Amino acid sequence: MNIKSQIQASKVPTHIAVIMDGNGRWAKKQGKARVFGHKNGVKSVREIIETSAEIGVRYLTLYAFSTENWNRPKLEVKTLMSLLVSSLKKELASLQKNNVKLQTIGNLKHLPVKAQKEISEVTAKTKNNSKITLTLALSYGAREEIVQAIQKISKKVVNNALNIKEIDEKIINNHLYTFTLPDVDLLIRTSGEKRISNFLLWQIAYAELYFTEVLWPDFRKEHLYQAIVEYQNRERRFGKTSEQIKNKNE
Ligand code: FPP
């Protein structure tokens, strides 16, 4: 049976997050430089955004550049940054056409000014789009995100704007970069690595994790369908028993 037809429209994950891994290995396998993999990875990014929008995913969050990625060779970092700028320029029309709202999470002030400018332009131009919210994690690290949330909350406590007793999960959520996003339902990592790598640690508390051997530049819509079908066949219990989930009135 065709894999797409196995997807149940009523159970499409609301929020999918992706760790796009394997670009370097993909290029190396062909005797090419790592940046060749990143360039081809952009094609997968485009296909996955379009496919997600088409099947009704409301939030797609992509790990494009981690706080640790700054330690890569200078040339690779430079190429990734210019790839980001050129992709944003090139894809703006298609983001508009597909009704995609772009936003970012991460510490953007470390990015080159050119990249910061392009991001704020595309973010502003797409802010009223409503079919799907595409969040690019750039210079992002989940621990750093939690640290800055604690700093902001502590400041409010010190200034008597917040009582310690009021601090709950919702308050913490509201101080994360992702305050406008719901929790992640499905986290996909490509390339066979089975790690979280400091991505959305708080937000994946109850996410289903899906690991595939496919390298990111090879990741096509059929692979996304496959991940969603597997997600739909799992039972999300949120700490409850299987019986409770089957009998929702309990
Ligand atoms: C991981 O592969 C990928 C990255 C660190 C960068 C992801 C970037 C893109 C797909 C392109 C730019 C993105 C946008 C949104 C325009 P890796 O280099 O770690 O691969 P390896 O593990 O095989 O070395």
Tab-separated table of N, CA, C and O in Angstrom, residues 122-223:
chain	number	residue	atom	x	y	z
A	122	VAL	N	12.690	38.333	6.531
A	122	VAL	CA	11.783	37.234	6.156
A	122	VAL	C	10.765	36.981	7.278
A	122	VAL	O	9.591	36.709	7.022
A	123	THR	N	11.214	37.121	8.528
A	123	THR	CA	10.301	36.950	9.659
A	123	THR	C	9.174	37.991	9.581
A	123	THR	O	7.998	37.655	9.735
A	124	ALA	N	9.549	39.238	9.312
A	124	ALA	CA	8.543	40.312	9.247
A	124	ALA	C	7.586	40.083	8.074
A	124	ALA	O	6.369	40.231	8.213
A	125	LYS	N	8.148	39.707	6.932
A	125	LYS	CA	7.309	39.540	5.740
A	125	LYS	C	6.352	38.356	5.823
A	125	LYS	O	5.351	38.315	5.121
A	126	THR	N	6.701	37.353	6.631
A	126	THR	CA	5.856	36.150	6.680
A	126	THR	C	5.028	36.077	7.969
A	126	THR	O	4.371	35.074	8.234
A	127	LYS	N	5.070	37.135	8.758
A	127	LYS	CA	4.496	37.036	10.117
A	127	LYS	C	2.980	36.779	10.141
A	127	LYS	O	2.476	36.251	11.132
A	128	ASN	N	2.288	37.147	9.065
A	128	ASN	CA	0.840	36.911	9.065
A	128	ASN	C	0.449	35.595	8.392
A	128	ASN	O	-0.731	35.285	8.263
A	129	ASN	N	1.435	34.828	7.931
A	129	ASN	CA	1.120	33.533	7.323
A	129	ASN	C	0.668	32.567	8.416
A	129	ASN	O	1.114	32.656	9.553
A	130	SER	N	-0.225	31.634	8.012
A	130	SER	CA	-0.867	30.875	9.092
A	130	SER	C	-1.009	29.372	8.865
A	130	SER	O	-1.522	28.673	9.715
A	131	LYS	N	-0.532	28.867	7.713
A	131	LYS	CA	-0.733	27.436	7.494
A	131	LYS	C	0.210	26.607	8.373
A	131	LYS	O	-0.192	25.640	8.998
A	132	ILE	N	1.459	27.019	8.418
A	132	ILE	CA	2.447	26.290	9.212
A	132	ILE	C	3.490	27.281	9.740
A	132	ILE	O	3.838	28.247	9.054
A	133	THR	N	3.945	27.045	10.954
A	133	THR	CA	5.014	27.873	11.521
A	133	THR	C	6.309	27.097	11.422
A	133	THR	O	6.433	26.002	11.969
A	134	LEU	N	7.258	27.671	10.670
A	134	LEU	CA	8.566	27.054	10.516
A	134	LEU	C	9.524	27.750	11.474
A	134	LEU	O	9.747	28.956	11.366
A	135	THR	N	10.060	27.002	12.415
A	135	THR	CA	11.005	27.589	13.366
A	135	THR	C	12.391	27.045	13.088
A	135	THR	O	12.607	25.833	13.130
A	136	LEU	N	13.314	27.932	12.774
A	136	LEU	CA	14.702	27.512	12.550
A	136	LEU	C	15.470	27.720	13.846
A	136	LEU	O	15.488	28.824	14.391
A	137	ALA	N	16.085	26.655	14.337
A	137	ALA	CA	16.934	26.775	15.513
A	137	ALA	C	18.331	27.142	15.020
A	137	ALA	O	18.975	26.378	14.307
A	138	LEU	N	18.769	28.345	15.377
A	138	LEU	CA	20.039	28.878	14.877
A	138	LEU	C	20.870	29.363	16.042
A	138	LEU	O	20.383	30.172	16.840
A	139	SER	N	22.092	28.903	16.125
A	139	SER	CA	22.919	29.195	17.290
A	139	SER	C	22.094	28.864	18.531
A	139	SER	O	21.986	29.654	19.469
A	140	TYR	N	21.477	27.694	18.455
A	140	TYR	CA	20.555	27.259	19.510
A	140	TYR	C	21.182	26.168	20.372
A	140	TYR	O	21.844	25.260	19.866
A	141	GLY	N	20.932	26.252	21.659
A	141	GLY	CA	21.291	25.185	22.586
A	141	GLY	C	20.238	25.155	23.673
A	141	GLY	O	19.869	26.205	24.210
A	142	ALA	N	19.713	23.974	23.968
A	142	ALA	CA	18.617	23.881	24.942
A	142	ALA	C	19.060	24.291	26.341
A	142	ALA	O	18.305	24.932	27.074
A	143	ARG	N	20.288	23.955	26.715
A	143	ARG	CA	20.745	24.328	28.058
A	143	ARG	C	20.856	25.844	28.176
A	143	ARG	O	20.468	26.431	29.176
A	144	GLU	N	21.380	26.463	27.127
A	144	GLU	CA	21.470	27.923	27.139
A	144	GLU	C	20.064	28.538	27.223
A	144	GLU	O	19.838	29.526	27.924
A	145	GLU	N	19.122	27.947	26.501
A	145	GLU	CA	17.742	28.432	26.519
A	145	GLU	C	17.172	28.368	27.951
A	145	GLU	O	16.507	29.295	28.413
A	146	ILE	N	17.482	27.270	28.649
A	146	ILE	CA	16.983	27.108	30.021
A	146	ILE	C	17.683	28.102	30.961
A	146	ILE	O	17.033	28.726	31.805
A	147	VAL	N	18.981	28.292	30.753
A	147	VAL	CA	19.724	29.253	31.587
A	147	VAL	C	19.129	30.656	31.445
A	147	VAL	O	18.841	31.333	32.446
A	148	GLN	N	18.892	31.086	30.197
A	148	GLN	CA	18.366	32.448	30.032
A	148	GLN	C	16.947	32.572	30.590
A	148	GLN	O	16.565	33.619	31.102
A	149	ALA	N	16.193	31.472	30.563
A	149	ALA	CA	14.836	31.500	31.148
A	149	ALA	C	14.935	31.682	32.665
A	149	ALA	O	14.225	32.502	33.255
A	150	ILE	N	15.868	30.951	33.280
A	150	ILE	CA	16.041	31.061	34.745
A	150	ILE	C	16.491	32.487	35.109
A	150	ILE	O	16.014	33.066	36.083
A	151	GLN	N	17.374	33.039	34.297
A	151	GLN	CA	17.829	34.413	34.579
A	151	GLN	C	16.667	35.403	34.536
A	151	GLN	O	16.514	36.246	35.415
A	152	LYS	N	15.821	35.266	33.494
A	152	LYS	CA	14.681	36.192	33.358
A	152	LYS	C	13.703	36.040	34.513
A	152	LYS	O	13.186	37.025	35.053
A	153	ILE	N	13.431	34.785	34.875
A	153	ILE	CA	12.477	34.523	35.958
A	153	ILE	C	13.046	35.054	37.287
A	153	ILE	O	12.339	35.722	38.052
A	154	SER	N	14.335	34.793	37.521
A	154	SER	CA	14.962	35.252	38.774
A	154	SER	C	14.888	36.765	38.888
A	154	SER	O	14.632	37.309	39.964
A	155	LYS	N	15.122	37.437	37.778
A	155	LYS	CA	15.074	38.903	37.757
A	155	LYS	C	13.694	39.386	38.203
A	155	LYS	O	13.563	40.337	38.977
A	156	LYS	N	12.646	38.712	37.712
A	156	LYS	CA	11.280	39.098	38.086
A	156	LYS	C	11.047	38.871	39.578
A	156	LYS	O	10.366	39.656	40.225
A	157	VAL	N	11.631	37.783	40.090
A	157	VAL	CA	11.461	37.488	41.526
A	157	VAL	C	12.170	38.570	42.349
A	157	VAL	O	11.593	39.131	43.294
A	158	VAL	N	13.401	38.881	41.942
A	158	VAL	CA	14.180	39.907	42.658
A	158	VAL	C	13.455	41.259	42.640
A	158	VAL	O	13.437	41.994	43.618
A	159	ASN	N	12.822	41.557	41.508
A	159	ASN	CA	12.106	42.843	41.385
A	159	ASN	C	10.687	42.790	41.934
A	159	ASN	O	9.873	43.675	41.655
A	160	ASN	N	10.366	41.719	42.626
A	160	ASN	CA	9.017	41.525	43.199
A	160	ASN	C	7.896	41.534	42.159
A	160	ASN	O	6.750	41.843	42.470
A	161	ALA	N	8.240	41.203	40.935
A	161	ALA	CA	7.206	41.117	39.897
A	161	ALA	C	6.627	39.700	39.865
A	161	ALA	O	5.613	39.443	39.208
A	162	LEU	N	7.270	38.793	40.556
A	162	LEU	CA	6.845	37.394	40.562
A	162	LEU	C	7.191	36.774	41.911
A	162	LEU	O	8.267	37.015	42.454
A	163	ASN	N	6.247	35.985	42.441
A	163	ASN	CA	6.490	35.277	43.695
A	163	ASN	C	7.035	33.885	43.383
A	163	ASN	O	6.563	33.247	42.440
A	164	ILE	N	7.990	33.420	44.190
A	164	ILE	CA	8.579	32.088	43.942
A	164	ILE	C	7.497	31.019	43.827
A	164	ILE	O	7.577	30.125	42.984
A	165	LYS	N	6.467	31.142	44.626
A	165	LYS	CA	5.400	30.129	44.629
A	165	LYS	C	4.631	30.101	43.308
A	165	LYS	O	3.949	29.128	43.000
A	166	GLU	N	4.733	31.176	42.553
A	166	GLU	CA	4.018	31.231	41.261
A	166	GLU	C	4.779	30.499	40.149
A	166	GLU	O	4.240	30.266	39.073
A	167	ILE	N	6.041	30.174	40.413
A	167	ILE	CA	6.830	29.515	39.357
A	167	ILE	C	6.330	28.088	39.151
A	167	ILE	O	6.388	27.257	40.050
A	168	ASP	N	5.795	27.854	37.964
A	168	ASP	CA	5.327	26.509	37.622
A	168	ASP	C	5.759	26.204	36.180
A	168	ASP	O	6.490	26.986	35.569
A	169	GLU	N	5.297	25.086	35.652
A	169	GLU	CA	5.728	24.696	34.301
A	169	GLU	C	5.337	25.748	33.260
A	169	GLU	O	6.068	26.002	32.319
A	170	LYS	N	4.161	26.342	33.473
A	170	LYS	CA	3.684	27.317	32.496
A	170	LYS	C	4.586	28.555	32.477
A	170	LYS	O	4.927	29.072	31.408
A	171	ILE	N	4.996	28.998	33.663
A	171	ILE	CA	5.881	30.169	33.745
A	171	ILE	C	7.206	29.850	33.051
A	171	ILE	O	7.736	30.653	32.278
A	172	ILE	N	7.732	28.662	33.299
A	172	ILE	CA	9.010	28.283	32.664
A	172	ILE	C	8.844	28.245	31.146
A	172	ILE	O	9.623	28.839	30.402
A	173	ASN	N	7.772	27.596	30.715
A	173	ASN	CA	7.466	27.536	29.284
A	173	ASN	C	7.449	28.926	28.645
A	173	ASN	O	7.979	29.136	27.567
A	174	ASN	N	6.820	29.859	29.351
A	174	ASN	CA	6.662	31.209	28.805
A	174	ASN	C	7.972	31.981	28.713
A	174	ASN	O	8.016	33.030	28.081
A	175	HIS	N	9.020	31.477	29.359
A	175	HIS	CA	10.304	32.172	29.288
A	175	HIS	C	11.306	31.463	28.385
A	175	HIS	O	12.457	31.876	28.279
A	176	LEU	N	10.871	30.394	27.741
A	176	LEU	CA	11.747	29.708	26.786
A	176	LEU	C	11.626	30.399	25.429
A	176	LEU	O	10.655	31.118	25.172
A	177	TYR	N	12.620	30.162	24.557
A	177	TYR	CA	12.545	30.749	23.205
A	177	TYR	C	11.277	30.284	22.495
A	177	TYR	O	10.776	30.945	21.597
A	178	THR	N	10.805	29.100	22.873
A	178	THR	CA	9.688	28.466	22.160
A	178	THR	C	8.324	28.814	22.757
A	178	THR	O	7.378	28.055	22.574
A	179	PHE	N	8.239	29.949	23.467
A	179	PHE	CA	7.012	30.228	24.219
A	179	PHE	C	5.736	30.230	23.369
A	179	PHE	O	4.648	30.038	23.885
A	180	THR	N	5.882	30.420	22.043
A	180	THR	CA	4.680	30.436	21.199
A	180	THR	C	4.351	29.046	20.638
A	180	THR	O	3.360	28.888	19.926
A	181	LEU	N	5.198	28.066	20.939
A	181	LEU	CA	5.019	26.742	20.321
A	181	LEU	C	4.441	25.718	21.294
A	181	LEU	O	4.759	25.752	22.485
A	182	PRO	N	3.635	24.786	20.790
A	182	PRO	CA	3.214	23.684	21.656
A	182	PRO	C	4.362	22.688	21.832
A	182	PRO	O	5.347	22.747	21.088
A	183	ASP	N	4.239	21.760	22.776
A	183	ASP	CA	5.249	20.715	22.962
A	183	ASP	C	5.472	19.947	21.650
A	183	ASP	O	4.568	19.853	20.820
A	184	VAL	N	6.638	19.364	21.518
A	184	VAL	CA	6.933	18.553	20.323
A	184	VAL	C	6.193	17.219	20.429
A	184	VAL	O	6.201	16.579	21.480
A	185	ASP	N	5.549	16.802	19.335
A	185	ASP	CA	4.892	15.490	19.307
A	185	ASP	C	5.826	14.422	18.767
A	185	ASP	O	5.858	13.298	19.247
A	186	LEU	N	6.568	14.792	17.714
A	186	LEU	CA	7.429	13.824	17.032
A	186	LEU	C	8.791	14.453	16.774
A	186	LEU	O	8.873	15.524	16.165
A	187	LEU	N	9.838	13.800	17.265
A	187	LEU	CA	11.201	14.271	17.006
A	187	LEU	C	11.885	13.270	16.076
A	187	LEU	O	11.956	12.070	16.382
A	188	ILE	N	12.364	13.779	14.953
A	188	ILE	CA	13.038	12.920	13.969
A	188	ILE	C	14.521	13.254	13.957
A	188	ILE	O	14.891	14.430	13.947
A	189	ARG	N	15.381	12.225	13.983
A	189	ARG	CA	16.806	12.459	13.747
A	189	ARG	C	17.262	11.545	12.623
A	189	ARG	O	17.042	10.330	12.667
A	190	THR	N	17.915	12.116	11.637
A	190	THR	CA	18.412	11.331	10.511
A	190	THR	C	19.843	10.883	10.768
A	190	THR	O	20.485	11.307	11.722
A	191	SER	N	20.314	9.993	9.911
A	191	SER	CA	21.719	9.565	9.812
A	191	SER	C	22.158	8.489	10.806
A	191	SER	O	23.343	8.199	10.908
A	192	GLY	N	21.210	7.905	11.528
A	192	GLY	CA	21.548	6.770	12.383
A	192	GLY	C	22.042	7.122	13.777
A	192	GLY	O	22.192	6.245	14.616
A	193	GLU	N	22.320	8.410	14.039
A	193	GLU	CA	22.753	8.793	15.395
A	193	GLU	C	21.537	8.802	16.312
A	193	GLU	O	20.470	9.263	15.908
A	194	LYS	N	21.730	8.319	17.533
A	194	LYS	CA	20.591	8.274	18.458
A	194	LYS	C	20.886	9.147	19.661
A	194	LYS	O	21.130	8.662	20.756
A	195	ARG	N	20.902	10.427	19.394
A	195	ARG	CA	21.190	11.412	20.450
A	195	ARG	C	20.241	12.589	20.301
A	195	ARG	O	19.692	12.824	19.227
A	196	ILE	N	20.136	13.375	21.368
A	196	ILE	CA	19.298	14.573	21.325
A	196	ILE	C	20.147	15.822	21.050
A	196	ILE	O	19.648	16.825	20.536
A	197	SER	N	21.420	15.764	21.387
A	197	SER	CA	22.357	16.850	21.087
A	197	SER	C	21.870	18.237	21.502
A	197	SER	O	21.925	19.186	20.710
A	198	ASN	N	21.364	18.334	22.731
A	198	ASN	CA	21.036	19.652	23.289
A	198	ASN	C	19.930	20.381	22.509
A	198	ASN	O	19.955	21.594	22.353
A	199	PHE	N	18.982	19.606	21.971
A	199	PHE	CA	17.879	20.198	21.182
A	199	PHE	C	16.579	20.099	21.979
A	199	PHE	O	16.182	19.002	22.397
A	200	LEU	N	15.922	21.191	22.232
A	200	LEU	CA	14.570	21.236	22.813
A	200	LEU	C	14.374	20.282	24.004
A	200	LEU	O	13.379	19.556	24.054
A	201	LEU	N	15.284	20.314	24.944
A	201	LEU	CA	15.235	19.335	26.041
A	201	LEU	C	13.932	19.389	26.834
A	201	LEU	O	13.361	18.356	27.198
A	202	TRP	N	13.446	20.586	27.088
A	202	TRP	CA	12.209	20.748	27.862
A	202	TRP	C	10.991	20.332	27.024
A	202	TRP	O	10.098	19.639	27.503
A	203	GLN	N	11.022	20.735	25.771
A	203	GLN	CA	9.842	20.599	24.897
A	203	GLN	C	9.602	19.178	24.401
A	203	GLN	O	8.528	18.878	23.869
A	204	ILE	N	10.590	18.279	24.525
A	204	ILE	CA	10.394	16.913	24.009
A	204	ILE	C	10.025	15.934	25.116
A	204	ILE	O	10.076	14.717	24.914
A	205	ALA	N	9.638	16.463	26.286
A	205	ALA	CA	9.375	15.593	27.444
A	205	ALA	C	8.508	14.377	27.088
A	205	ALA	O	8.761	13.275	27.552
A	206	TYR	N	7.488	14.589	26.262
A	206	TYR	CA	6.590	13.481	25.907
A	206	TYR	C	6.578	13.188	24.405
A	206	TYR	O	5.671	12.534	23.905
A	207	ALA	N	7.602	13.666	23.710
A	207	ALA	CA	7.644	13.449	22.253
A	207	ALA	C	7.950	11.987	21.940
A	207	ALA	O	8.631	11.306	22.705
A	208	GLU	N	7.462	11.530	20.812
A	208	GLU	CA	7.881	10.236	20.283
A	208	GLU	C	9.181	10.473	19.526
A	208	GLU	O	9.293	11.426	18.748
A	209	LEU	N	10.162	9.604	19.744
A	209	LEU	CA	11.457	9.773	19.085
A	209	LEU	C	11.552	8.813	17.909
A	209	LEU	O	11.226	7.634	18.031
A	210	TYR	N	11.989	9.336	16.773
A	210	TYR	CA	12.091	8.509	15.562
A	210	TYR	C	13.484	8.688	14.960
A	210	TYR	O	13.878	9.798	14.615
A	211	PHE	N	14.214	7.576	14.884
A	211	PHE	CA	15.563	7.632	14.325
A	211	PHE	C	15.599	6.851	13.019
A	211	PHE	O	15.041	5.754	12.935
A	212	THR	N	16.221	7.436	12.005
A	212	THR	CA	16.334	6.743	10.728
A	212	THR	C	17.778	6.800	10.243
A	212	THR	O	18.501	7.752	10.529
A	213	GLU	N	18.171	5.753	9.497
A	213	GLU	CA	19.531	5.684	8.952
A	213	GLU	C	19.728	6.650	7.781
A	213	GLU	O	20.863	6.958	7.406
A	214	VAL	N	18.630	7.116	7.188
A	214	VAL	CA	18.715	7.970	5.994
A	214	VAL	C	19.499	9.249	6.322
A	214	VAL	O	19.274	9.866	7.352
A	215	LEU	N	20.432	9.597	5.437
A	215	LEU	CA	21.202	10.836	5.646
A	215	LEU	C	20.339	12.024	5.202
A	215	LEU	O	19.548	11.899	4.257
A	216	TRP	N	20.494	13.164	5.871
A	216	TRP	CA	19.566	14.277	5.623
A	216	TRP	C	19.407	14.653	4.130
A	216	TRP	O	18.273	14.811	3.664
A	217	PRO	N	20.488	14.740	3.339
A	217	PRO	CA	20.275	15.142	1.936
A	217	PRO	C	19.438	14.128	1.141
A	217	PRO	O	18.917	14.456	0.073
A	218	ASP	N	19.308	12.906	1.662
A	218	ASP	CA	18.483	11.884	0.987
A	218	ASP	C	17.053	11.850	1.539
A	218	ASP	O	16.225	11.078	1.066
A	219	PHE	N	16.778	12.633	2.561
A	219	PHE	CA	15.478	12.554	3.241
A	219	PHE	C	14.405	13.204	2.357
A	219	PHE	O	14.441	14.390	2.076
A	220	ARG	N	13.459	12.383	1.926
A	220	ARG	CA	12.411	12.847	1.012
A	220	ARG	C	11.044	12.686	1.661
A	220	ARG	O	10.916	12.114	2.738
A	221	LYS	N	10.010	13.153	0.956
A	221	LYS	CA	8.677	13.138	1.576
A	221	LYS	C	8.224	11.749	2.008
A	221	LYS	O	7.586	11.596	3.046
A	222	GLU	N	8.619	10.722	1.267
A	222	GLU	CA	8.235	9.352	1.649
A	222	GLU	C	8.803	8.989	3.024
A	222	GLU	O	8.174	8.256	3.788
A	223	HIS	N	10.011	9.515	3.316
A	223	HIS	CA	10.616	9.233	4.626
A	223	HIS	C	9.822	9.922	5.739
A	223	HIS	O	9.675	9.390	6.830
